[in-house]
Amino acid sequence: MPSIGMGTYQMDRKTLQNVLLTGTSYGFRCIDTARDYWNEPLVGEAMKIVQRKNGLKREDLFITTKIGNSQQIIGNIEQQIDISLKSLQTDYVDLWLMHWPYPGHYIETWHKMEKIYYSGKVRAIGVCNFRERHLNALIESGISIMPMVMQIEYHPLGTIKPMIALCDKYGIQVEAYSPLCLMDKRLIESEKLKSLAVKYNKTIPQIILRWDIQQGIIPVFKSATPHRLKENINIYDFTLTSDEMELIFTMNEDYKFHPESINCPGY
Amino acid sequence: MIKKFKLAVLFCLLLLLVCVYLWKGSLLVCAYVAIVTILLVVFAKYSFLFVNKLIRNTNWYKNQFIDTDKFVTNVKYRTNITRNYDVVNLGSNPGKFAFAYENSGLIGANWAVSPQSLSYDFRIIKNYFSYIRDGGVIILTMTPFGFCLKDYADDKLNMKYYLLLDYTLIINYSYRKHIRIAYPLLSSPIEAIKRLIKDVPADNRLSLTTNPMSPEEIEEDAAKWINGWKQQFSISELDAPVSEQNRDCIAYNTNLLAEMISFCLERNLKPVLVLPPTTKALSSKLSESFRESYIYSIIRNANTHQVPFLNYLVDARFSDNELFFNSFFLNVKGRKVFTQTVLSDLKIV
C-alpha cells in the first residue's frame, strides 16, 4: 500500500483530471474516493486518462472507495460494490472502506463486506471514523476478517491516542484524512512547527506529513494545486527526531474538524 | 425537484416559441419573444429570491425558528471552530430560560429548543454530541409535565428541526416541507406578504432582566399554566392516580430517558438530570404527591445508572420572583444565578 495518498473530494472533472495527472507524474499512486463524494465516475474517467497519458497500468494505481451511509441503510452491499466498480471502470478496488459506523447497520455491513472480500472484487477492506466502542463491538460480533485499514481524521490538533493504540493492538493500518486540518491557523501560526520547518528547510505541511509517515500512518490529503502536490510528496529526505515527534504531539487539543455526529447521527 | 422545475420552465418556453412561430411564422419574432421571456423569467426569479430574503428577515419568520441558529454548523468551517464543549443542556422552554454559560469560564451551549419533547432532546444529542468534549456534561432538563408529552401532534412544530437536524432524525420529514421552510413565500404567501408590511414583535423573552408581573399577576399566570397542562394532558385532578393515557406516555418517556442516559454514558459523557426552579406561586400548586407520581418516580425508574439528579423545583435560593419573567421561566438575572448554582453543585466551576 502506498505511504501517502491523494483525496478527490469535491473536485470537478477538469480539476480531478489535472490533479491525478500531475499527482501521478510526481509519484503519487494512492487515489481516495467514496460513493458519497458523488465522483466515482469522474475518478474512473480520470484514471483511464492517467493510465493512457502517464503510461501507468491499473495495477500501478491504488484505488480506495467507500460505502456510504445511505447504501448501508438500503443494505444491498453486494450490489453497491458492483456499482462502484462500474463507475470506476475497473474490475477491482484495492481498498474498500465503510465510510461511517452507521448506527444499527455497521456490523451487518461489515459481515457483507467480508463476503465481498472473498469474492476478489476488493483487495482489502477496512473502516473509517470508528471509535473504540465501534471497533470493540464489531470484534465482539464475531468477524472473520479484522479491518485491514482504519481511515480517520488525524492531525497534530487531534491525535486520538487511544484509537491509534487500539489499531496498533489489532494490526490495523491507520490512514489519516485531513492530515493538515485544512491548514488551520493553529497549525500555520504554530511556533513549534515553524521552527521545525526552518530547521529542515521544509514547509509546515511537509513537517506534518513527515510526522505521519514516521508513525507509520498514511496521510491522505487533498490539494488541487500542482505545486503543493509536488511539495507534499517531497518528504522522504529528512527525519524528525523523537523529541521533535513528541513536540508535535504536544499540540493536541482533541480537536476534530469533522464533527462525527453531524455526518453520522447517533454515531 | 429543482431540476424538474427548470425542465418545466424550459418546456413551457419551447412551447411558447412553437406557438409564436405557428402564429407569426417568423423566426425573428420568436427570437424576440424568447429574449423577452428569458429576461422576465430571470427578473421574476431574482425578485422572488429578494422578497423571500426580506421575509426571512421578518420577526414573523425568525420567531418560528428562534432557537435554530445557536447550533454549531459546518458552514464557514474555517472560522467556526467551536468544539469540545464542557457542558451543554437540552430541554424545552424551562431549559432554554434556565441556562446561560457566558462568564462561567466554561465552554457551554444551551441546546434547549422551545417547545421541545424529550424525544427531540435525544435527537439533538444524537446529532450534536460529538461537539462535546470527552467527559463533558450533558444537562437533561426535567419539567413538571414533560413526561406526559410524547411528541407534539402538530406537524408544524417539527418544522424548526429542518434547520438543525439531519433529515433522518425529523418526524414526518419531507423534502417538499424542507423547501417550503427555505422559501416562506411559497408556503404561506399571503401571511408572508402581510408580515412584510406589518411585522409581529420580536420574541425578546431571553433578554428580559426583570419580572414585569405583579404578585397577583404571577398567581394568575401560575394558575393559567396549571389549567393549560391539565387540559393538554387530560388531567382532572393533579393528585389523582396517573390516567391510563398518561401512563403509556410516561412508560415511553421512562424508557427514552433511560436510553438517553445510556447513550451518553456509552460515549463517555456525563448526563445530569436537572429540575429547574419555578416561582413559589407555581411550585406550590404542584403537590408532593403530584411530584412523586409525575416526576420523581419516573426519574427513579429511568435512572438505573444513578446519574446525578439535581432538584431545584422548591429551592429557597430561587424564591425571589425577581429572578423570573413570569411564574415559570427564569430571566437573565435568574438564569445567571441558577447556571452558576448548578455548575457549582456539579463541582465543575
mmCIF file with all atom_site columns, N, CA, C and O in Angstrom, chain B residues 288-316:
data_model
loop_
_atom_site.group_PDB
_atom_site.id
_atom_site.type_symbol
_atom_site.label_atom_id
_atom_site.label_alt_id
_atom_site.label_comp_id
_atom_site.label_asym_id
_atom_site.label_entity_id
_atom_site.label_seq_id
_atom_site.pdbx_PDB_ins_code
_atom_site.Cartn_x
_atom_site.Cartn_y
_atom_site.Cartn_z
_atom_site.occupancy
_atom_site.B_iso_or_equiv
_atom_site.pdbx_formal_charge
_atom_site.auth_seq_id
_atom_site.auth_comp_id
_atom_site.auth_asym_id
_atom_site.auth_atom_id
_atom_site.pdbx_PDB_model_num
ATOM 1   N N  . GLU B 1 288 ? -46.864 17.448 46.690 1.00 0.00 ? 288 GLU B N  1
ATOM 2   C CA . GLU B 1 288 ? -45.831 16.429 46.854 1.00 0.00 ? 288 GLU B CA 1
ATOM 3   C C  . GLU B 1 288 ? -46.256 15.128 46.165 1.00 0.00 ? 288 GLU B C  1
ATOM 4   O O  . GLU B 1 288 ? -45.438 14.460 45.522 1.00 0.00 ? 288 GLU B O  1
ATOM 5   N N  . SER B 1 289 ? -47.542 14.799 46.263 1.00 0.00 ? 289 SER B N  1
ATOM 6   C CA . SER B 1 289 ? -47.995 13.542 45.638 1.00 0.00 ? 289 SER B CA 1
ATOM 7   C C  . SER B 1 289 ? -47.940 13.653 44.103 1.00 0.00 ? 289 SER B C  1
ATOM 8   O O  . SER B 1 289 ? -47.608 12.690 43.410 1.00 0.00 ? 289 SER B O  1
ATOM 9   N N  . PHE B 1 290 ? -48.239 14.857 43.584 1.00 0.00 ? 290 PHE B N  1
ATOM 10  C CA . PHE B 1 290 ? -48.123 15.057 42.131 1.00 0.00 ? 290 PHE B CA 1
ATOM 11  C C  . PHE B 1 290 ? -46.666 14.877 41.707 1.00 0.00 ? 290 PHE B C  1
ATOM 12  O O  . PHE B 1 290 ? -46.362 14.166 40.743 1.00 0.00 ? 290 PHE B O  1
ATOM 13  N N  . ARG B 1 291 ? -45.778 15.537 42.433 1.00 0.00 ? 291 ARG B N  1
ATOM 14  C CA . ARG B 1 291 ? -44.350 15.464 42.072 1.00 0.00 ? 291 ARG B CA 1
ATOM 15  C C  . ARG B 1 291 ? -43.864 14.020 42.082 1.00 0.00 ? 291 ARG B C  1
ATOM 16  O O  . ARG B 1 291 ? -43.099 13.606 41.216 1.00 0.00 ? 291 ARG B O  1
ATOM 17  N N  . GLU B 1 292 ? -44.339 13.287 43.090 1.00 0.00 ? 292 GLU B N  1
ATOM 18  C CA . GLU B 1 292 ? -43.919 11.900 43.195 1.00 0.00 ? 292 GLU B CA 1
ATOM 19  C C  . GLU B 1 292 ? -44.424 11.097 41.986 1.00 0.00 ? 292 GLU B C  1
ATOM 20  O O  . GLU B 1 292 ? -43.670 10.356 41.361 1.00 0.00 ? 292 GLU B O  1
ATOM 21  N N  . SER B 1 293 ? -45.709 11.282 41.637 1.00 0.00 ? 293 SER B N  1
ATOM 22  C CA . SER B 1 293 ? -46.307 10.489 40.539 1.00 0.00 ? 293 SER B CA 1
ATOM 23  C C  . SER B 1 293 ? -45.782 10.895 39.170 1.00 0.00 ? 293 SER B C  1
ATOM 24  O O  . SER B 1 293 ? -45.548 10.050 38.314 1.00 0.00 ? 293 SER B O  1
ATOM 25  N N  . TYR B 1 294 ? -45.637 12.203 38.971 1.00 0.00 ? 294 TYR B N  1
ATOM 26  C CA . TYR B 1 294 ? -45.365 12.688 37.616 1.00 0.00 ? 294 TYR B CA 1
ATOM 27  C C  . TYR B 1 294 ? -43.896 13.038 37.355 1.00 0.00 ? 294 TYR B C  1
ATOM 28  O O  . TYR B 1 294 ? -43.530 13.278 36.218 1.00 0.00 ? 294 TYR B O  1
ATOM 29  N N  . ILE B 1 295 ? -43.099 13.076 38.413 1.00 0.00 ? 295 ILE B N  1
ATOM 30  C CA . ILE B 1 295 ? -41.691 13.429 38.176 1.00 0.00 ? 295 ILE B CA 1
ATOM 31  C C  . ILE B 1 295 ? -40.737 12.427 38.849 1.00 0.00 ? 295 ILE B C  1
ATOM 32  O O  . ILE B 1 295 ? -40.016 11.680 38.179 1.00 0.00 ? 295 ILE B O  1
ATOM 33  N N  . TYR B 1 296 ? -40.759 12.414 40.176 1.00 0.00 ? 296 TYR B N  1
ATOM 34  C CA . TYR B 1 296 ? -39.707 11.699 40.915 1.00 0.00 ? 296 TYR B CA 1
ATOM 35  C C  . TYR B 1 296 ? -39.705 10.194 40.650 1.00 0.00 ? 296 TYR B C  1
ATOM 36  O O  . TYR B 1 296 ? -38.639 9.595  40.437 1.00 0.00 ? 296 TYR B O  1
ATOM 37  N N  . SER B 1 297 ? -40.887 9.582  40.669 1.00 0.00 ? 297 SER B N  1
ATOM 38  C CA . SER B 1 297 ? -40.918 8.121  40.487 1.00 0.00 ? 297 SER B CA 1
ATOM 39  C C  . SER B 1 297 ? -40.424 7.757  39.077 1.00 0.00 ? 297 SER B C  1
ATOM 40  O O  . SER B 1 297 ? -39.753 6.740  38.885 1.00 0.00 ? 297 SER B O  1
ATOM 41  N N  . ILE B 1 298 ? -40.732 8.621  38.114 1.00 0.00 ? 298 ILE B N  1
ATOM 42  C CA . ILE B 1 298 ? -40.314 8.343  36.728 1.00 0.00 ? 298 ILE B CA 1
ATOM 43  C C  . ILE B 1 298 ? -38.794 8.443  36.612 1.00 0.00 ? 298 ILE B C  1
ATOM 44  O O  . ILE B 1 298 ? -38.137 7.584  36.004 1.00 0.00 ? 298 ILE B O  1
ATOM 45  N N  . ILE B 1 299 ? -38.263 9.468  37.225 1.00 0.00 ? 299 ILE B N  1
ATOM 46  C CA . ILE B 1 299 ? -36.804 9.650  37.175 1.00 0.00 ? 299 ILE B CA 1
ATOM 47  C C  . ILE B 1 299 ? -36.113 8.468  37.867 1.00 0.00 ? 299 ILE B C  1
ATOM 48  O O  . ILE B 1 299 ? -35.120 7.929  37.358 1.00 0.00 ? 299 ILE B O  1
ATOM 49  N N  . ARG B 1 300 ? -36.672 8.052  39.004 1.00 0.00 ? 300 ARG B N  1
ATOM 50  C CA . ARG B 1 300 ? -36.080 6.894  39.712 1.00 0.00 ? 300 ARG B CA 1
ATOM 51  C C  . ARG B 1 300 ? -36.080 5.656  38.815 1.00 0.00 ? 300 ARG B C  1
ATOM 52  O O  . ARG B 1 300 ? -35.094 4.931  38.734 1.00 0.00 ? 300 ARG B O  1
ATOM 53  N N  . ASN B 1 301 ? -37.205 5.442  38.132 1.00 0.00 ? 301 ASN B N  1
ATOM 54  C CA . ASN B 1 301 ? -37.305 4.250  37.270 1.00 0.00 ? 301 ASN B CA 1
ATOM 55  C C  . ASN B 1 301 ? -36.353 4.319  36.080 1.00 0.00 ? 301 ASN B C  1
ATOM 56  O O  . ASN B 1 301 ? -35.803 3.299  35.659 1.00 0.00 ? 301 ASN B O  1
ATOM 57  N N  . ALA B 1 302 ? -36.188 5.518  35.531 1.00 0.00 ? 302 ALA B N  1
ATOM 58  C CA . ALA B 1 302 ? -35.335 5.649  34.336 1.00 0.00 ? 302 ALA B CA 1
ATOM 59  C C  . ALA B 1 302 ? -33.864 5.676  34.702 1.00 0.00 ? 302 ALA B C  1
ATOM 60  O O  . ALA B 1 302 ? -33.010 5.247  33.925 1.00 0.00 ? 302 ALA B O  1
ATOM 61  N N  . ASN B 1 303 ? -33.582 6.184  35.891 1.00 0.00 ? 303 ASN B N  1
ATOM 62  C CA . ASN B 1 303 ? -32.184 6.457  36.253 1.00 0.00 ? 303 ASN B CA 1
ATOM 63  C C  . ASN B 1 303 ? -31.525 5.253  36.909 1.00 0.00 ? 303 ASN B C  1
ATOM 64  O O  . ASN B 1 303 ? -31.039 5.326  38.036 1.00 0.00 ? 303 ASN B O  1
ATOM 65  N N  . THR B 1 304 ? -31.489 4.175  36.192 1.00 0.00 ? 304 THR B N  1
ATOM 66  C CA . THR B 1 304 ? -30.901 2.954  36.758 1.00 0.00 ? 304 THR B CA 1
ATOM 67  C C  . THR B 1 304 ? -29.383 3.076  36.908 1.00 0.00 ? 304 THR B C  1
ATOM 68  O O  . THR B 1 304 ? -28.770 2.348  37.667 1.00 0.00 ? 304 THR B O  1
ATOM 69  N N  . HIS B 1 305 ? -28.804 3.997  36.168 1.00 0.00 ? 305 HIS B N  1
ATOM 70  C CA . HIS B 1 305 ? -27.345 4.197  36.273 1.00 0.00 ? 305 HIS B CA 1
ATOM 71  C C  . HIS B 1 305 ? -26.990 5.171  37.401 1.00 0.00 ? 305 HIS B C  1
ATOM 72  O O  . HIS B 1 305 ? -25.805 5.470  37.596 1.00 0.00 ? 305 HIS B O  1
ATOM 73  N N  . GLN B 1 306 ? -28.011 5.647  38.089 1.00 0.00 ? 306 GLN B N  1
ATOM 74  C CA . GLN B 1 306 ? -27.786 6.535  39.237 1.00 0.00 ? 306 GLN B CA 1
ATOM 75  C C  . GLN B 1 306 ? -26.958 7.777  38.877 1.00 0.00 ? 306 GLN B C  1
ATOM 76  O O  . GLN B 1 306 ? -26.019 8.139  39.587 1.00 0.00 ? 306 GLN B O  1
ATOM 77  N N  . VAL B 1 307 ? -27.308 8.414  37.778 1.00 0.00 ? 307 VAL B N  1
ATOM 78  C CA . VAL B 1 307 ? -26.618 9.670  37.453 1.00 0.00 ? 307 VAL B CA 1
ATOM 79  C C  . VAL B 1 307 ? -27.199 10.763 38.344 1.00 0.00 ? 307 VAL B C  1
ATOM 80  O O  . VAL B 1 307 ? -28.313 10.624 38.857 1.00 0.00 ? 307 VAL B O  1
ATOM 81  N N  . PRO B 1 308 ? -26.481 11.860 38.539 1.00 0.00 ? 308 PRO B N  1
ATOM 82  C CA . PRO B 1 308 ? -26.973 12.885 39.469 1.00 0.00 ? 308 PRO B CA 1
ATOM 83  C C  . PRO B 1 308 ? -28.319 13.473 39.035 1.00 0.00 ? 308 PRO B C  1
ATOM 84  O O  . PRO B 1 308 ? -28.545 13.705 37.847 1.00 0.00 ? 308 PRO B O  1
ATOM 85  N N  . PHE B 1 309 ? -29.177 13.676 40.016 1.00 0.00 ? 309 PHE B N  1
ATOM 86  C CA . PHE B 1 309 ? -30.443 14.369 39.781 1.00 0.00 ? 309 PHE B CA 1
ATOM 87  C C  . PHE B 1 309 ? -30.477 15.566 40.722 1.00 0.00 ? 309 PHE B C  1
ATOM 88  O O  . PHE B 1 309 ? -30.505 15.408 41.947 1.00 0.00 ? 309 PHE B O  1
ATOM 89  N N  . LEU B 1 310 ? -30.444 16.755 40.148 1.00 0.00 ? 310 LEU B N  1
ATOM 90  C CA . LEU B 1 310 ? -30.439 17.971 40.957 1.00 0.00 ? 310 LEU B CA 1
ATOM 91  C C  . LEU B 1 310 ? -31.823 18.602 40.883 1.00 0.00 ? 310 LEU B C  1
ATOM 92  O O  . LEU B 1 310 ? -32.278 18.987 39.802 1.00 0.00 ? 310 LEU B O  1
ATOM 93  N N  . ASN B 1 311 ? -32.458 18.689 42.041 1.00 0.00 ? 311 ASN B N  1
ATOM 94  C CA . ASN B 1 311 ? -33.846 19.154 42.088 1.00 0.00 ? 311 ASN B CA 1
ATOM 95  C C  . ASN B 1 311 ? -33.917 20.548 42.712 1.00 0.00 ? 311 ASN B C  1
ATOM 96  O O  . ASN B 1 311 ? -33.654 20.728 43.897 1.00 0.00 ? 311 ASN B O  1
ATOM 97  N N  . TYR B 1 312 ? -34.274 21.532 41.891 1.00 0.00 ? 312 TYR B N  1
ATOM 98  C CA . TYR B 1 312 ? -34.378 22.913 42.375 1.00 0.00 ? 312 TYR B CA 1
ATOM 99  C C  . TYR B 1 312 ? -35.821 23.416 42.336 1.00 0.00 ? 312 TYR B C  1
ATOM 100 O O  . TYR B 1 312 ? -36.059 24.603 42.419 1.00 0.00 ? 312 TYR B O  1
ATOM 101 N N  . LEU B 1 313 ? -36.758 22.482 42.166 1.00 0.00 ? 313 LEU B N  1
ATOM 102 C CA . LEU B 1 313 ? -38.152 22.911 41.990 1.00 0.00 ? 313 LEU B CA 1
ATOM 103 C C  . LEU B 1 313 ? -38.611 23.784 43.152 1.00 0.00 ? 313 LEU B C  1
ATOM 104 O O  . LEU B 1 313 ? -39.252 24.817 42.948 1.00 0.00 ? 313 LEU B O  1
ATOM 105 N N  . VAL B 1 314 ? -38.285 23.343 44.342 1.00 0.00 ? 314 VAL B N  1
ATOM 106 C CA . VAL B 1 314 ? -38.618 24.153 45.524 1.00 0.00 ? 314 VAL B CA 1
ATOM 107 C C  . VAL B 1 314 ? -37.301 24.418 46.236 1.00 0.00 ? 314 VAL B C  1
ATOM 108 O O  . VAL B 1 314 ? -36.822 23.605 47.012 1.00 0.00 ? 314 VAL B O  1
ATOM 109 N N  . ASP B 1 315 ? -36.704 25.526 45.913 1.00 0.00 ? 315 ASP B N  1
ATOM 110 C CA . ASP B 1 315 ? -35.381 25.829 46.464 1.00 0.00 ? 315 ASP B CA 1
ATOM 111 C C  . ASP B 1 315 ? -35.387 27.276 46.941 1.00 0.00 ? 315 ASP B C  1
ATOM 112 O O  . ASP B 1 315 ? -35.637 28.188 46.137 1.00 0.00 ? 315 ASP B O  1
ATOM 113 N N  . ALA B 1 316 ? -35.120 27.443 48.204 1.00 0.00 ? 316 ALA B N  1
ATOM 114 C CA . ALA B 1 316 ? -35.219 28.778 48.803 1.00 0.00 ? 316 ALA B CA 1
ATOM 115 C C  . ALA B 1 316 ? -34.340 29.805 48.094 1.00 0.00 ? 316 ALA B C  1
ATOM 116 O O  . ALA B 1 316 ? -34.656 30.994 48.077 1.00 0.00 ? 316 ALA B O  1
#
